[in-house]
Coordinates of C-alpha atoms in Angstrom, one line a residue:
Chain T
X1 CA -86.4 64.9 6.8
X2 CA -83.2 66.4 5.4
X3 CA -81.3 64.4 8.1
X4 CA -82.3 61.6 7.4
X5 CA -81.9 61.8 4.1
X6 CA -78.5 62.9 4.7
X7 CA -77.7 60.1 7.1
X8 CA -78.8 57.8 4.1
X9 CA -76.5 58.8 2.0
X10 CA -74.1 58.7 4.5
X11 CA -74.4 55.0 5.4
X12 CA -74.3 54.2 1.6
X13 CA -70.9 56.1 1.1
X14 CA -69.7 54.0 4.4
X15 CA -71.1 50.5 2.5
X16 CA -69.5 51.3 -0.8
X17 CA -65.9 52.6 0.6
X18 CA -66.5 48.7 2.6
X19 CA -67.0 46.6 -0.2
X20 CA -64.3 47.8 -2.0
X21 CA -61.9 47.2 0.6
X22 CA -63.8 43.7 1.2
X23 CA -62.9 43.1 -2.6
X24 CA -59.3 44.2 -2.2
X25 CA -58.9 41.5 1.0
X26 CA -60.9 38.7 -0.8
X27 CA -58.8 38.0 -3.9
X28 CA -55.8 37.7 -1.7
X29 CA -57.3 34.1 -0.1
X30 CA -55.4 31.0 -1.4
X31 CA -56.6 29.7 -4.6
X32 CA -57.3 25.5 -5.1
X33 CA -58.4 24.1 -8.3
X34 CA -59.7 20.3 -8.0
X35 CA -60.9 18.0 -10.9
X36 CA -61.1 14.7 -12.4
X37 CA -61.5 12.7 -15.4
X38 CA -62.6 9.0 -15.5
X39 CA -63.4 6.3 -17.6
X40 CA -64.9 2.6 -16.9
X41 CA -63.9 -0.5 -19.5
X42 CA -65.5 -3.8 -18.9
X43 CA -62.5 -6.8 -19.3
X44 CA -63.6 -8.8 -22.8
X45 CA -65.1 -11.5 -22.8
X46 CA -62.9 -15.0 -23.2
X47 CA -65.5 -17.8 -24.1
X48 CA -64.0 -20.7 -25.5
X49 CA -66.2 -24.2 -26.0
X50 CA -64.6 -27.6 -27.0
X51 CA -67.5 -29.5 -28.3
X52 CA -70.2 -27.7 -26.3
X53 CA -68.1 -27.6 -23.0
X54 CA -65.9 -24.7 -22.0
X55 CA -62.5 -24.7 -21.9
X56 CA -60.0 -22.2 -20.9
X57 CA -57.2 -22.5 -23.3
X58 CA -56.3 -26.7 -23.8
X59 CA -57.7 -29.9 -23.6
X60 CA -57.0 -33.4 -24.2
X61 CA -58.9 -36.1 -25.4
X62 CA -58.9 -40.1 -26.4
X63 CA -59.7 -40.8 -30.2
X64 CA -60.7 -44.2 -29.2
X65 CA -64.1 -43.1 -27.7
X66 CA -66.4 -44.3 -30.1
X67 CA -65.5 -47.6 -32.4
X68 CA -67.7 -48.0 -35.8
X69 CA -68.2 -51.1 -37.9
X70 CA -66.5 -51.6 -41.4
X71 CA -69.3 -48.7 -42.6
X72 CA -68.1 -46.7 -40.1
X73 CA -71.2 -45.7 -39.4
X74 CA -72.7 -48.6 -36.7
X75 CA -71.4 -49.1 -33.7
X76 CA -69.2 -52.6 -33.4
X77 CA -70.9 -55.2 -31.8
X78 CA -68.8 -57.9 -32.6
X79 CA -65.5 -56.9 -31.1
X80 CA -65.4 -56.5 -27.1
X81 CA -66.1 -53.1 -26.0
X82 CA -63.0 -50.8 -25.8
X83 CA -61.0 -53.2 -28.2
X84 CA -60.1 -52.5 -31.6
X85 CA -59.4 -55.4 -34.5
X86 CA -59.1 -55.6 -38.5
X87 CA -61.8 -53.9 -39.7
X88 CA -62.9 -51.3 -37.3
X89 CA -63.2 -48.0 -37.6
X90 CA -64.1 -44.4 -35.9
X91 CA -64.4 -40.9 -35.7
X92 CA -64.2 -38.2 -33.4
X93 CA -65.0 -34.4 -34.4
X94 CA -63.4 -31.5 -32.4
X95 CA -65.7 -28.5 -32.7
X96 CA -64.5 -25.2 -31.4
X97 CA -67.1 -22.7 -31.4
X98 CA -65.6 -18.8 -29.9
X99 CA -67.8 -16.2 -28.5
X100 CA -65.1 -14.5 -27.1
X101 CA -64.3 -10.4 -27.3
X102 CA -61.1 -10.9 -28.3
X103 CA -59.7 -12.8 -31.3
X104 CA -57.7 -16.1 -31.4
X105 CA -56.1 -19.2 -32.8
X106 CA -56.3 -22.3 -31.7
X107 CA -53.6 -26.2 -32.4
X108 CA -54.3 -29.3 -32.3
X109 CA -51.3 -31.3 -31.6
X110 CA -51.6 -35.3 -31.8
X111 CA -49.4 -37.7 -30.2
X112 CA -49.9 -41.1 -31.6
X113 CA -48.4 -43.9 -29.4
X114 CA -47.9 -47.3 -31.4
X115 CA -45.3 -49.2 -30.5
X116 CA -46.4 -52.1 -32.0
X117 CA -46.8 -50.9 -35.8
X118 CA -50.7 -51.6 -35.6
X119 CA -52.1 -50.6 -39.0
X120 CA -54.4 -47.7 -37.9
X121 CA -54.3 -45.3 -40.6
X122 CA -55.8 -42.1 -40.3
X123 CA -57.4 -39.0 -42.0
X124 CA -59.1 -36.0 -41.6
X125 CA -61.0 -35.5 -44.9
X126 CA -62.2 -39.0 -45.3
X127 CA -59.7 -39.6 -48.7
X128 CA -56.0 -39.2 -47.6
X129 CA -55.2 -41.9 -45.2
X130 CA -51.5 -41.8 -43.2
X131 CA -50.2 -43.8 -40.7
X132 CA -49.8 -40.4 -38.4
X133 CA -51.3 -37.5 -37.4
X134 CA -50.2 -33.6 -38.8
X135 CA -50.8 -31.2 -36.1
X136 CA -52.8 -28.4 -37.2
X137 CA -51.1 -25.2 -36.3
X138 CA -52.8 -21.6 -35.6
X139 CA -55.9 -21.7 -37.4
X140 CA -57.9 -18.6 -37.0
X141 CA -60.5 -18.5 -34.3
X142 CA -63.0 -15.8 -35.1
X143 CA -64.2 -13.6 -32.3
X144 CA -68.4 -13.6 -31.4
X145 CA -69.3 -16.3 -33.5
X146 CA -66.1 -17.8 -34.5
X147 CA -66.0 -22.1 -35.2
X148 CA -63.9 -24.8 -36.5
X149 CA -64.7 -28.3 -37.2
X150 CA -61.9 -31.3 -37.7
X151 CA -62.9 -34.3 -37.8
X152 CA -60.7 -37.8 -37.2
X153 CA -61.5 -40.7 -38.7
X154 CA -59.8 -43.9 -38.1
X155 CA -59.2 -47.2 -39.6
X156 CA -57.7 -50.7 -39.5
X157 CA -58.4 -52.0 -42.7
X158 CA -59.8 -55.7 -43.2
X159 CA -57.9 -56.8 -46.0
X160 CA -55.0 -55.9 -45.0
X161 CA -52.1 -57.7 -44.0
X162 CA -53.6 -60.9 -42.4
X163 CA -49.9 -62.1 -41.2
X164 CA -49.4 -59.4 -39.5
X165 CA -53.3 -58.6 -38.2
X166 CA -53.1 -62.4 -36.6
X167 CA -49.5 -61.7 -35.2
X168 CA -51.0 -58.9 -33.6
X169 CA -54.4 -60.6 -32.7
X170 CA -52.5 -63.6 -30.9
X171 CA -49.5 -61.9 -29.1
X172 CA -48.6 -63.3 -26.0
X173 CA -49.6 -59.3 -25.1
X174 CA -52.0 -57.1 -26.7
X175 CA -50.8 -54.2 -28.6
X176 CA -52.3 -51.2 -27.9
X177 CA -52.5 -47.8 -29.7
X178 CA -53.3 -44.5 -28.0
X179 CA -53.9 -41.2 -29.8
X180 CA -54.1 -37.6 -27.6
X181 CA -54.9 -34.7 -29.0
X182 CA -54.3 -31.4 -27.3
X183 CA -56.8 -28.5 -28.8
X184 CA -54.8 -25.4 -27.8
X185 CA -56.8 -22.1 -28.2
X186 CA -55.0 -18.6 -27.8
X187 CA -55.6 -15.1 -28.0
X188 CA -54.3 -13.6 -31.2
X189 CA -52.3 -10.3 -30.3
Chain C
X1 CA -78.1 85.7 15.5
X2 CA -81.4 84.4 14.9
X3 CA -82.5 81.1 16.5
X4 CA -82.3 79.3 12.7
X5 CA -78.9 80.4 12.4
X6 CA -77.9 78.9 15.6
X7 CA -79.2 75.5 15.0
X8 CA -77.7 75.3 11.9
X9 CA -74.6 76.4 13.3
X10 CA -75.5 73.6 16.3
X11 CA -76.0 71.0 13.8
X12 CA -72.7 71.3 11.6
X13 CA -70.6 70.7 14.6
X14 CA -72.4 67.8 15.3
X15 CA -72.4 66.2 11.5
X16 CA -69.3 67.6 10.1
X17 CA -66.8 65.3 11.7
X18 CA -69.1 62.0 10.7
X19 CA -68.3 63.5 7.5
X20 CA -64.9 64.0 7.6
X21 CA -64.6 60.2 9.2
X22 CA -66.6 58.9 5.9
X23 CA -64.4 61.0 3.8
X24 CA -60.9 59.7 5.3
X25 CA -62.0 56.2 5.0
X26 CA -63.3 56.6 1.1
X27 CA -59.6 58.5 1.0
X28 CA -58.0 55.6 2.2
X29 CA -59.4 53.2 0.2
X30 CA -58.7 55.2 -3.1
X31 CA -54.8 55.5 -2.0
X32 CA -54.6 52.0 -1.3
X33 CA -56.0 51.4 -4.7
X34 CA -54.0 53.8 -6.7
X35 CA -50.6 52.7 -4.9
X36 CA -52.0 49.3 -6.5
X37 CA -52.2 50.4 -10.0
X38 CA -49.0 52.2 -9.4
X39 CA -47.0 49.0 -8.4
X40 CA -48.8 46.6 -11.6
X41 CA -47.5 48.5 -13.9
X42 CA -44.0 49.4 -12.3
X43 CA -43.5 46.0 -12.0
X44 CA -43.6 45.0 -15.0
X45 CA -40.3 46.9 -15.9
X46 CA -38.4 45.7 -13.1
X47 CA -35.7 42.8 -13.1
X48 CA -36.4 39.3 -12.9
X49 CA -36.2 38.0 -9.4
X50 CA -36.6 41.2 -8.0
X51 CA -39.3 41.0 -5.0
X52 CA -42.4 42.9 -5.3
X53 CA -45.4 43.4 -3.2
X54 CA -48.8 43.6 -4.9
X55 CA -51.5 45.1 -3.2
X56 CA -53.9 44.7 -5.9
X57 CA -55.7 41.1 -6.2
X58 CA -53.8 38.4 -8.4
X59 CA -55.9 36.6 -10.9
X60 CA -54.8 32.4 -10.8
X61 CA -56.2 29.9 -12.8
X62 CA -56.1 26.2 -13.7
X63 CA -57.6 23.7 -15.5
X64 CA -57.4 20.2 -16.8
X65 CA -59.5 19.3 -19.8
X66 CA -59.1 17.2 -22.9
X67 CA -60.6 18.0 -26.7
X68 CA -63.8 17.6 -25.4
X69 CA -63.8 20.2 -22.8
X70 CA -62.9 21.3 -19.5
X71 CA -62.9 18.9 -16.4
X72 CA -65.3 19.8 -13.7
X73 CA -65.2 17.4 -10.1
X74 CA -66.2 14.2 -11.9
X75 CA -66.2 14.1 -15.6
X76 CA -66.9 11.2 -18.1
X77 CA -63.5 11.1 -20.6
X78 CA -63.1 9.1 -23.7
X79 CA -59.7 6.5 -22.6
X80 CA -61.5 3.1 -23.7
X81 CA -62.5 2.3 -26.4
X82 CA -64.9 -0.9 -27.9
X83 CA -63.0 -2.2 -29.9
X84 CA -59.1 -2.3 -30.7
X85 CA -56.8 -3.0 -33.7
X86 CA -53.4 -4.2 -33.7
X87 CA -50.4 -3.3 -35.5
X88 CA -51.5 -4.7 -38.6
X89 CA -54.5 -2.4 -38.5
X90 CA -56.9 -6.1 -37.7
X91 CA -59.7 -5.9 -35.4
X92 CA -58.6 -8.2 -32.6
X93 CA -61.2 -6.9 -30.0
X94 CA -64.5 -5.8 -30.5
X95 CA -68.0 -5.5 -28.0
X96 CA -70.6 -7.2 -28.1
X97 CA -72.7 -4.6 -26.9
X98 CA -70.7 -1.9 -27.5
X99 CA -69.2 -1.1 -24.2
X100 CA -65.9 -0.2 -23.3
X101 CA -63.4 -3.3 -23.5
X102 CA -59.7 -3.7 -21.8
X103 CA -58.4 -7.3 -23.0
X104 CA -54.7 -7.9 -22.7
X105 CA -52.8 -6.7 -25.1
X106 CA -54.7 -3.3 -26.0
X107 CA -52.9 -0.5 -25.3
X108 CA -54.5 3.1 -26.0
X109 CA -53.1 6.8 -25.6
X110 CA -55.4 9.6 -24.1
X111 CA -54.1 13.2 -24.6
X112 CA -55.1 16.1 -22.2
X113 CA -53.8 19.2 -21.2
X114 CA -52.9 21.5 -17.8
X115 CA -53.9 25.0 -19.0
X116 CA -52.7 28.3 -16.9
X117 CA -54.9 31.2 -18.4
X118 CA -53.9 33.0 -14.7
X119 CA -51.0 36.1 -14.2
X120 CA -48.9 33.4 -11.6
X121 CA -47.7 30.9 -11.4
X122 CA -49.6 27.2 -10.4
X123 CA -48.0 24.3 -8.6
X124 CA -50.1 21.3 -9.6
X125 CA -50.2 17.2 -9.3
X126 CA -51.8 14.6 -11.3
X127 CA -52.8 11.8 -9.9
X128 CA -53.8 8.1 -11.5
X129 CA -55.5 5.4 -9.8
X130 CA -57.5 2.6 -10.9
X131 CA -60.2 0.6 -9.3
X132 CA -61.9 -3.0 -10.3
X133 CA -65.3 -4.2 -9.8
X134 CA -66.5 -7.5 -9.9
X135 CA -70.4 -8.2 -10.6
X136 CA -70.6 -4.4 -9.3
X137 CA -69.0 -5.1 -6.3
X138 CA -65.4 -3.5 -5.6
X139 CA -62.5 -6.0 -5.9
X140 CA -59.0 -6.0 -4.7
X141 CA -57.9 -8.7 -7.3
X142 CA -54.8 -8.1 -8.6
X143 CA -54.7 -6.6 -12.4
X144 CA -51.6 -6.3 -14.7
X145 CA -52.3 -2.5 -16.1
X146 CA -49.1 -0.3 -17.2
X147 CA -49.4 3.0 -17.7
X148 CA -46.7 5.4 -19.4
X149 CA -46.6 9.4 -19.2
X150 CA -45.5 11.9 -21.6
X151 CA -45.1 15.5 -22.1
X152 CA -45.8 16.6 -25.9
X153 CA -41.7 17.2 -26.4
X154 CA -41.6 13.5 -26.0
X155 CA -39.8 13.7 -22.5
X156 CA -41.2 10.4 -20.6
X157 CA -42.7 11.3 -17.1
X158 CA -43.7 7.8 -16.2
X159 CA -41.7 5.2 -18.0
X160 CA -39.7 5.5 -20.6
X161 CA -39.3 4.8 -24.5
X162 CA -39.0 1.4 -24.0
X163 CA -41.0 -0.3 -21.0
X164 CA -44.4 1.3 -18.9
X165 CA -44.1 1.6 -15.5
X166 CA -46.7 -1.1 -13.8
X167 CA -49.3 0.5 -11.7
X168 CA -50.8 -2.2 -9.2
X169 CA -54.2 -2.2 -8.2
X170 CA -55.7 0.4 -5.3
X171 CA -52.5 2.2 -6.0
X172 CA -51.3 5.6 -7.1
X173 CA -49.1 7.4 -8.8
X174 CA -48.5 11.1 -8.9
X175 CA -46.9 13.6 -10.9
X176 CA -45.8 17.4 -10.1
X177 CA -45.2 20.2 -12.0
X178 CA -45.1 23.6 -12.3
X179 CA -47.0 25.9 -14.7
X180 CA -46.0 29.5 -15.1
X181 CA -48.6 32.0 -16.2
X182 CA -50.4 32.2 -19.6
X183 CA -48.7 28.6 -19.7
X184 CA -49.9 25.2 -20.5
X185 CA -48.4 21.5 -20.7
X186 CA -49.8 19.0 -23.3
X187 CA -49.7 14.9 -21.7
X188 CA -50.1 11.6 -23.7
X189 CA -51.2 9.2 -20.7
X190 CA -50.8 5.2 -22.4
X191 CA -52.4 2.5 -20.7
X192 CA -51.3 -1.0 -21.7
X193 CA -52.7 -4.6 -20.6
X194 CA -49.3 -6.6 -21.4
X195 CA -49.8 -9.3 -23.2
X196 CA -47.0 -11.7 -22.1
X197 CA -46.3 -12.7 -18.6
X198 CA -49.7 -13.3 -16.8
X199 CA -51.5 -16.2 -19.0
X200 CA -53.1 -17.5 -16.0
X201 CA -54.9 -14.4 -14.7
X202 CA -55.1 -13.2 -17.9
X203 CA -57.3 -16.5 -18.6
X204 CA -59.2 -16.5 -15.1
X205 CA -60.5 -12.4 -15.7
X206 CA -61.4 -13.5 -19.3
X207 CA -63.4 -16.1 -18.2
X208 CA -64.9 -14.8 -14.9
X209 CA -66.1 -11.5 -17.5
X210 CA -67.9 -14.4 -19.3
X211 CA -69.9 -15.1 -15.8
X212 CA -70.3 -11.5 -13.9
X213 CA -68.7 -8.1 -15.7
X214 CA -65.4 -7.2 -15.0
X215 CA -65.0 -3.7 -14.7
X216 CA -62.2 -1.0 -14.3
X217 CA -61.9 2.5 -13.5
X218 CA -59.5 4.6 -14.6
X219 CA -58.9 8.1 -12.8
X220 CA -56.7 10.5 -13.1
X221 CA -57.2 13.5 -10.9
X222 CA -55.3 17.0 -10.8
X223 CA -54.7 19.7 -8.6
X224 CA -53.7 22.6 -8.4
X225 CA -53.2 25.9 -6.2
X226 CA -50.9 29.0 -6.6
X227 CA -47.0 28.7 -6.6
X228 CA -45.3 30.3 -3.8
X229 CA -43.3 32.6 -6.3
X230 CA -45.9 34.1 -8.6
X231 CA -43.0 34.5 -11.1
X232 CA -41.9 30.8 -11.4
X233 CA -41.9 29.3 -15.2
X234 CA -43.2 26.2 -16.2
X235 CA -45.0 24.9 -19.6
X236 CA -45.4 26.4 -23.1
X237 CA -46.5 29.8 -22.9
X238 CA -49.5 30.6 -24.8
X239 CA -49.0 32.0 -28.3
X240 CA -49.9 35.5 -28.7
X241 CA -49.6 36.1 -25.1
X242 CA -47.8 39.1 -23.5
X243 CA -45.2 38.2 -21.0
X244 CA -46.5 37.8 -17.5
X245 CA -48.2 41.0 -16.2
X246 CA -48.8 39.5 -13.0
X247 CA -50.4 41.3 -9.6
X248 CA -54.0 41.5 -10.4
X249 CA -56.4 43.6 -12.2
X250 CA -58.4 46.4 -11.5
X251 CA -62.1 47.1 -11.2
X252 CA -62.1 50.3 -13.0
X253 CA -65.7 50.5 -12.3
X254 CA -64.8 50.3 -8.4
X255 CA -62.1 52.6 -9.0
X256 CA -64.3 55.2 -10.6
X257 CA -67.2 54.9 -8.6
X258 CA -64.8 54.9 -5.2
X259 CA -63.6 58.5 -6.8
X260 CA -66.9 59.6 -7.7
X261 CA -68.5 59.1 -4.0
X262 CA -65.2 60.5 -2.6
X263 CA -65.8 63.7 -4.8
X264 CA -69.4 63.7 -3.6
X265 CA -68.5 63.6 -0.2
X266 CA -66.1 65.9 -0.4
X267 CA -68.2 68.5 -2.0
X268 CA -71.2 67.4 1.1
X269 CA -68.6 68.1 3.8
X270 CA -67.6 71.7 2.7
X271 CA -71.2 72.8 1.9
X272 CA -72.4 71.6 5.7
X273 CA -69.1 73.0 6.7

């Protein structure tokens, strides 16, 4: 009995002188440190629409799409389709709607082509009436549920100049008139 | 001599040099302990440069972290955000859904530091990558992100005070340092979509988000391990802290219990003796 007892204490002695020179031998090992740090972002959203139909930042269009009566309000019927002549008139809206991420602005730049002075006048609030176009420049586009509404009306008056609406009625070569606007829409820094 | 007598007599000779053995190595292992003591706190009154030999365990340490907390292998950190303002403090990006954006023109700073709470010196690397996803699926599509690294004395790492260096997609770009002990280095990390010069992929990611999600990773990774001299410099020293006392610390509670057992077995080996 008292051998074993000694041998036990023996063998712990042993274990304990071990680990400490295990503990000595361990810390001498090569030490690595490894992390990271991450983040994820999801590219915003650019969702432009010109009159219901996505764009990506311009488009062009013809003012001469729809030609009204003298009430500017039914269709002509007595002037051949595509033709325009003392006493027509029309309209064409641009509508911009954003629902975009990001903020912008958007231009619309008109080019009026009339070489032959036909007496189109034009307006955008129905009152003033000019014989051009003024570009809009950099109106705000709200972001989400950002719109904008412009609307073009047009005109050739009726009693007007009759000398000069038969001149232009019986030319050897028909006048013509052609109005482009480019809608422009940017992102706003 | 009676017959007891002359087994005990029969039996020391047989245990005693087991004990001696025991005793030596226990010895051994206090010497090597005490020389280590010894040399910690000689050399901290020696010369710079001068070489010394530890033999008692050195304690290193690194880690990366932000405000938040510590980095471990994979942690979430605030870089994004969902919405941006510009210089004239206006909104000009915002979530619908309150995700993390990146449109062009946001550019954002995330601070983090390196932090050495060890007695030697660390040689480390950081490491930033970015990856893009398109509908969940990874994407090699190129991406226009600039990225620009600075220490908190204003010294630029990665660009400089007037332009970002571009970092192009599935690549990387590393920087390494040094951090000396009780040391630690403050980083501003800007990451800038430029505004100007890519209208037309600028346009096509805006777009294509509108259809699947476009998403981006940003990682930046560091490591780290122990610095061939143990008495390099690098980084800001802690406030407060002592100067380097490097070459390990003891387990007094080994140390004392090592003693102890040797005492014991000392005493064991005379009384068989």
């Amino acid at each position: 009995m008292k051998k074993n007892k000694t041998m036990r204490i023996a063998s712990v002695v042993m274990v304990a002188a071990l680990l400490s020179t295990c503990a000595i031998s361990g810390t001498f090992a090569k030490y690595t440190s490894a992390s990271t740090g991450s983040d994820n972002a999801r590219v915003a959203r650019w969702d432009i629409k010109l009159n219901d139909k996505a764009i990506s930042n311009s488009f062009e269009f013809n003012l001469f799409e729809t030609i009204y009566d003298t009430d500017a309000k039914t269709v002509e019927t007595d002037v051949a389709t595509g033709l325009i002549a003392p006493g027509t008139s029309g309209a064409f809206e641009i509508k911009l709607a954003s629902a975009s991420e990001v903020s912008a602005k958007y231009s619309v730049d008109y080019t009026v082509k009339n070489t032959n002075n036909i007496p189109v006048q034009f307006s955008v609030d129905g009152t003033k009436w000019t014989d051009d176009l003024a570009d809009v420049t950099e109106k705000e586009l709200e972001m989400t549920n950002g719109t904008a509404s412009i609307t073009v009306q047009w005109k050739w008056v009726f009693n007007g100049n009759d000398a000069t609406d038969t001149e232009l009625g019986t030319a050897e070569e028909a006048p013509t008139i052609t109005v482009k606007a480019v809608v422009t829409v940017e992102q706003v820094d | 001599m009676s017959r007891v007598k002359k087994e005990r007599e029969k039996k020391s000779f047989i245990i005693k040099p087991v004990w001696l053995a025991l005793l030596l190595i226990a010895f051994v292992c206090m010497i090597l302990l005490s020389l280590g003591v010894l040399a910690l706190k000689i050399g901290n009154f020696l010369p710079e440069n001068t070489d010394v030999i530890f033999l008692v365990p050195k304690d290193p340490s690194f880690e990366t972290g932000d405000r938040k907390g510590v980095w471990e292998t994979q942690t979430r950190v605030d870089i994004f955000s969902s919405s941006y303002v510009n210089g004239e403090n206006q909104t000009t990006v915002l979530s619908q859904n309150g995700d993390n954006l990146i449109a062009p023109g946001t550019r954002l700073a995330y601070r983090f530091c390196a932090y050495n709470d060890g007695n030697m010196a660390m040689a480390y690397e950081l490491v930033f990558s970015f990856s893009l996803s398109l509908g969940g699926s990874p994407s090699a599509a190129a991406f226009p992100l600039l990225i620009r690294l600075s220490r908190a004395n204003g010294e630029y790492l990665a660009g400089n005070e007037e332009s970002f260096l571009p970092l192009p997609s599935k690549a990387q770009w590393g920087y390494e340092g040094i951090l000396g002990a009780s040391s630690y280095e403050e980083f501003t990390l800007e990451i800038e979509w430029a505004f100007e010069g890519h209208d037309e992929l600028d346009t096509a990611l805006g777009i294509g988000a509108t259809k699947v999600p476009v998403d981006l990773q940003f990682n930046v990774e560091s490591f780290a391990q122990t610095h061939s001299d143990p008495m390099e410099k690098g980084g800001m020293i802690v406030a407060g802290e002592k100067p380097t006392e490097y070459g390990g610390q003891i387990s007094w509670t080994e140390y004392t219990l090592l003693v102890t057992l040797t005492l014991v077995l000392a005493a064991y080996t005379i009384w068989i003796a």
